[in-house]
């Protein structure tokens, strides 16, 4: 029999700053960073093999935000991201540097109550992937991702819960 197990833990921090251009339009700046830890184990006839990986991510973006009747906001950002990934098995280690060129995020948020917001968004990225320490990309991949969430607001503090699609960290070890 064959058993596959995958565990993944993600953490991220996002900071946004809006520069007001008019009552209904802003210029948004976005800074985000995150880390992913993933372990993958295959068990075949009581023999186990495993891969663990980690991925650090930092990105910057900017773009317009439009406010509609003080209850709905729509934003679009052009984003550049850098990722550094490492995977390890019992016998090998692989590193990779990725630059996500031009990423594009679009999101909408609605305020249902003064303390409750709902949001949804999509992100498109083109990834230039470089194996090891090399700077010259060896492959290019694109992806379309989605997210949905709810936010709780208390004065100037927001607590946001988000469900998002993210592909697993992949390596050829």
Short mmCIF file of C-alpha atoms in Angstrom, two decimals:
data_model
loop_
_atom_site.label_atom_id
_atom_site.label_comp_id
_atom_site.label_asym_id
_atom_site.label_seq_id
_atom_site.Cartn_x
_atom_site.Cartn_y
_atom_site.Cartn_z
CA UNK A 1 0.00 0.00 0.00
CA UNK A 2 1.04 3.61 -0.62
CA UNK A 3 0.31 6.46 1.79
CA UNK A 4 0.98 10.13 1.01
CA UNK A 5 0.88 12.85 3.67
CA UNK A 6 1.30 16.59 3.11
CA UNK A 7 1.39 19.21 5.85
CA UNK A 8 1.65 22.90 5.16
CA UNK A 9 1.85 25.95 7.44
CA UNK A 10 1.69 29.49 6.02
CA UNK A 11 2.10 32.86 7.62
CA UNK A 12 1.90 36.27 5.99
CA UNK A 13 1.84 39.96 6.85
CA UNK A 14 0.42 42.61 4.54
CA UNK A 15 0.71 46.37 5.04
CA UNK A 16 -1.30 48.80 2.91
CA UNK A 17 -1.02 52.58 2.75
CA UNK A 18 -3.43 54.78 0.81
CA UNK A 19 -2.56 58.21 -0.53
CA UNK A 20 -5.81 60.10 -1.02
CA UNK A 21 -6.16 61.63 -4.48
CA UNK A 22 -9.85 62.61 -4.18
CA UNK A 23 -12.91 61.67 -2.11
CA UNK A 24 -13.46 58.53 -4.21
CA UNK A 25 -9.94 57.65 -5.48
CA UNK A 26 -6.69 56.74 -3.74
CA UNK A 27 -3.28 55.47 -4.75
CA UNK A 28 -2.61 52.26 -2.83
CA UNK A 29 0.82 50.96 -1.80
CA UNK A 30 1.21 47.33 -0.75
CA UNK A 31 4.04 45.53 1.07
CA UNK A 32 3.70 41.84 1.87
CA UNK A 33 5.93 39.15 3.26
CA UNK A 34 5.35 35.53 4.15
CA UNK A 35 6.82 32.12 4.86
CA UNK A 36 5.62 28.63 3.95
CA UNK A 37 6.78 25.41 5.60
CA UNK A 38 5.74 22.18 3.89
CA UNK A 39 6.45 18.53 4.58
CA UNK A 40 5.58 15.68 2.24
CA UNK A 41 5.93 12.01 3.17
CA UNK A 42 5.36 8.88 1.08
CA UNK A 43 5.15 5.47 2.75
CA UNK A 44 5.45 2.40 0.51
CA UNK A 45 5.44 -1.03 2.21
CA UNK A 46 6.45 0.51 5.57
CA UNK A 47 9.41 2.39 3.99
CA UNK A 48 9.17 6.16 4.40
CA UNK A 49 10.70 8.93 2.27
CA UNK A 50 10.12 12.59 3.01
CA UNK A 51 10.76 16.08 1.65
CA UNK A 52 10.63 19.25 3.73
CA UNK A 53 10.65 22.68 2.18
CA UNK A 54 10.52 26.33 3.15
CA UNK A 55 9.74 29.39 1.07
CA UNK A 56 10.31 33.05 1.98
CA UNK A 57 8.35 35.64 0.00
CA UNK A 58 8.50 39.46 -0.12
CA UNK A 59 6.63 41.71 -2.52
CA UNK A 60 5.71 45.30 -3.30
CA UNK A 61 2.79 46.67 -5.28
CA UNK A 62 0.93 49.83 -6.15
CA UNK A 63 -2.25 50.82 -7.94
CA UNK A 64 -5.59 52.61 -7.74
CA UNK A 65 -8.38 52.14 -5.19
CA UNK A 66 -11.91 53.39 -5.95
CA UNK A 67 -14.54 53.95 -3.24
CA UNK A 68 -18.23 53.61 -4.09
CA UNK A 69 -20.71 55.23 -1.66
CA UNK A 70 -18.40 54.65 1.35
CA UNK A 71 -19.45 50.98 1.44
CA UNK A 72 -17.59 49.29 -1.43
CA UNK A 73 -13.92 49.54 -2.39
CA UNK A 74 -12.30 48.11 -5.52
CA UNK A 75 -8.50 48.03 -5.84
CA UNK A 76 -6.05 46.84 -8.48
CA UNK A 77 -2.30 46.49 -7.91
CA UNK A 78 0.67 45.73 -10.07
CA UNK A 79 2.99 43.59 -7.91
CA UNK A 80 6.63 42.47 -7.99
CA UNK A 81 7.57 39.54 -5.73
CA UNK A 82 10.77 37.72 -4.80
CA UNK A 83 10.80 34.16 -3.42
CA UNK A 84 13.63 32.07 -2.03
CA UNK A 85 12.87 28.36 -1.63
CA UNK A 86 14.78 25.41 -0.19
CA UNK A 87 13.83 21.71 -0.18
CA UNK A 88 15.57 18.87 1.68
CA UNK A 89 15.41 15.09 1.61
CA UNK A 90 17.52 12.64 3.59
CA UNK A 91 20.12 12.70 0.76
CA UNK A 92 19.78 15.98 -1.14
CA UNK A 93 19.04 19.68 -0.96
CA UNK A 94 17.79 22.04 -3.67
CA UNK A 95 17.51 25.84 -3.67
CA UNK A 96 15.60 28.11 -6.01
CA UNK A 97 15.20 31.87 -6.52
CA UNK A 98 11.95 33.08 -8.12
CA UNK A 99 10.98 36.55 -9.30
CA UNK A 100 7.27 37.06 -9.88
CA UNK A 101 7.06 39.52 -12.74
CA UNK A 102 4.37 41.44 -13.22
CA UNK A 103 1.84 40.14 -10.79
CA UNK A 104 -1.58 41.68 -10.95
CA UNK A 105 -4.05 41.73 -8.03
CA UNK A 106 -7.65 42.90 -8.14
CA UNK A 107 -9.94 42.86 -5.11
CA UNK A 108 -13.31 44.16 -3.94
CA UNK A 109 -14.41 44.76 -0.37
CA UNK A 110 -17.89 45.59 0.96
CA UNK A 111 -18.72 46.95 4.40
CA UNK A 112 -21.86 45.11 5.56
CA UNK A 113 -21.86 46.69 9.03
CA UNK A 114 -19.53 49.29 10.57
CA UNK A 115 -17.61 46.39 12.17
CA UNK A 116 -17.93 43.73 9.40
CA UNK A 117 -16.35 43.55 5.92
CA UNK A 118 -16.37 40.84 3.25
CA UNK A 119 -13.88 40.68 0.40
CA UNK A 120 -12.84 38.68 -2.62
CA UNK A 121 -9.96 38.89 -5.03
CA UNK A 122 -7.92 37.35 -7.81
CA UNK A 123 -4.19 37.37 -8.54
CA UNK A 124 -2.32 36.58 -11.75
CA UNK A 125 1.44 36.01 -11.68
CA UNK A 126 4.16 35.17 -14.16
CA UNK A 127 7.09 33.49 -12.39
CA UNK A 128 10.68 33.59 -13.68
CA UNK A 129 12.29 30.58 -11.97
CA UNK A 130 16.07 30.31 -11.46
CA UNK A 131 17.60 27.10 -10.06
CA UNK A 132 20.23 27.34 -7.34
CA UNK A 133 22.09 30.62 -7.03
CA UNK A 134 21.72 31.55 -10.70
CA UNK A 135 20.16 34.86 -11.72
CA UNK A 136 19.19 33.89 -15.28
CA UNK A 137 15.69 32.31 -15.34
CA UNK A 138 15.51 28.73 -16.57
CA UNK A 139 11.69 28.41 -16.73
CA UNK A 140 8.57 30.57 -16.70
CA UNK A 141 5.23 29.62 -15.13
CA UNK A 142 1.96 31.50 -14.75
CA UNK A 143 -0.88 31.06 -12.27
CA UNK A 144 -4.31 32.47 -11.50
CA UNK A 145 -5.21 32.44 -7.80
CA UNK A 146 -8.29 33.54 -5.80
CA UNK A 147 -9.06 34.63 -2.25
CA UNK A 148 -12.14 35.36 -0.14
CA UNK A 149 -12.34 36.66 3.38
CA UNK A 150 -14.08 38.43 6.18
CA UNK A 151 -12.74 41.30 8.27
CA UNK A 152 -13.70 42.56 11.71
CA UNK A 153 -13.08 46.26 12.43
CA UNK A 154 -12.64 47.96 15.80
CA UNK A 155 -11.56 51.63 15.59
CA UNK A 156 -8.27 51.55 13.58
CA UNK A 157 -7.67 47.80 14.07
CA UNK A 158 -8.68 45.20 11.45
CA UNK A 159 -8.66 41.44 12.03
CA UNK A 160 -8.90 39.61 8.71
CA UNK A 161 -9.55 35.93 8.03
CA UNK A 162 -8.83 34.77 4.48
CA UNK A 163 -9.26 31.57 2.49
CA UNK A 164 -6.98 31.55 -0.55
CA UNK A 165 -5.84 29.19 -3.28
CA UNK A 166 -2.10 28.62 -3.31
CA UNK A 167 -0.23 25.88 -5.13
CA UNK A 168 2.07 23.66 -3.08
CA UNK A 169 5.80 24.37 -3.07
CA UNK A 170 7.12 22.05 -5.80
CA UNK A 171 10.64 20.66 -6.30
CA UNK A 172 12.21 17.97 -8.48
CA UNK A 173 14.40 16.20 -5.93
#
